[in-house]
Amino acid sequence: MLGKLARWLRVLGQDVIYGEHLSGYGLIRAARAEDRLILTRDRRLKQKQPPPFILIESDRYREQVRQVIDTCELKIGAAIFSRCLDCNALLQDRPKGSVRKLVPPYVFATQEKFSCCPVCRKVYWPATHHQRMLEQLKEMGVL
Ligand SMILES: [Zn+2]
């Protein structure tokens, strides 16, 4: 339910674990084991004596992002676009020559900077999707 929130927090460079398996006591155990803050919409979680958590108020992801940024006083800075949006790993810079076979020819011809996820191998480049995300973050009032 908070998948979009998780993705947007990763866009901002936050270390976010998300998955179907993270609910109820599984969520609490995982948060304790890794010393993480829980983000949840589950009002009953409180009764389970969880570690620190934020109860997400809205069901709209833009408001959810704002709530987390405000509550945690997150600073939006250099960490933006530093993580894989799918698996949360920190991206590694890749020399252009090494991604020739991994990206569409048009992208290879027009882009200079590439990074790669060490876990899922997804290749990222700034181009248009960074621009679109920055615009959306501005609309959210985050930038
Ligand atoms: Zn990845």
PDB file of C-alpha atoms and ligand atoms in Angstrom, residues 84 86-87 117 119-122, ligand 1:
ATOM      1  CA  CYS A  84      17.979   1.861  -7.262  1.00  0.00           C
ATOM      2  CA  ASP A  86      13.511  -1.255  -7.434  1.00  0.00           C
ATOM      3  CA  CYS A  87      15.863  -2.745  -4.860  1.00  0.00           C
ATOM      4  CA  CYS A 117      22.483  -1.080  -9.681  1.00  0.00           C
ATOM      5  CA  VAL A 119      22.005  -5.926  -7.273  1.00  0.00           C
ATOM      6  CA  CYS A 120      19.513  -6.017 -10.164  1.00  0.00           C
ATOM      7  CA  ARG A 121      21.882  -4.594 -12.832  1.00  0.00           C
ATOM      8  CA  LYS A 122      19.360  -1.984 -13.931  1.00  0.00           C
TER       9      LYS A 122
HETATM   10 ZN    ZN B   1      18.308  -2.587  -8.410  1.00  0.00          ZN
END
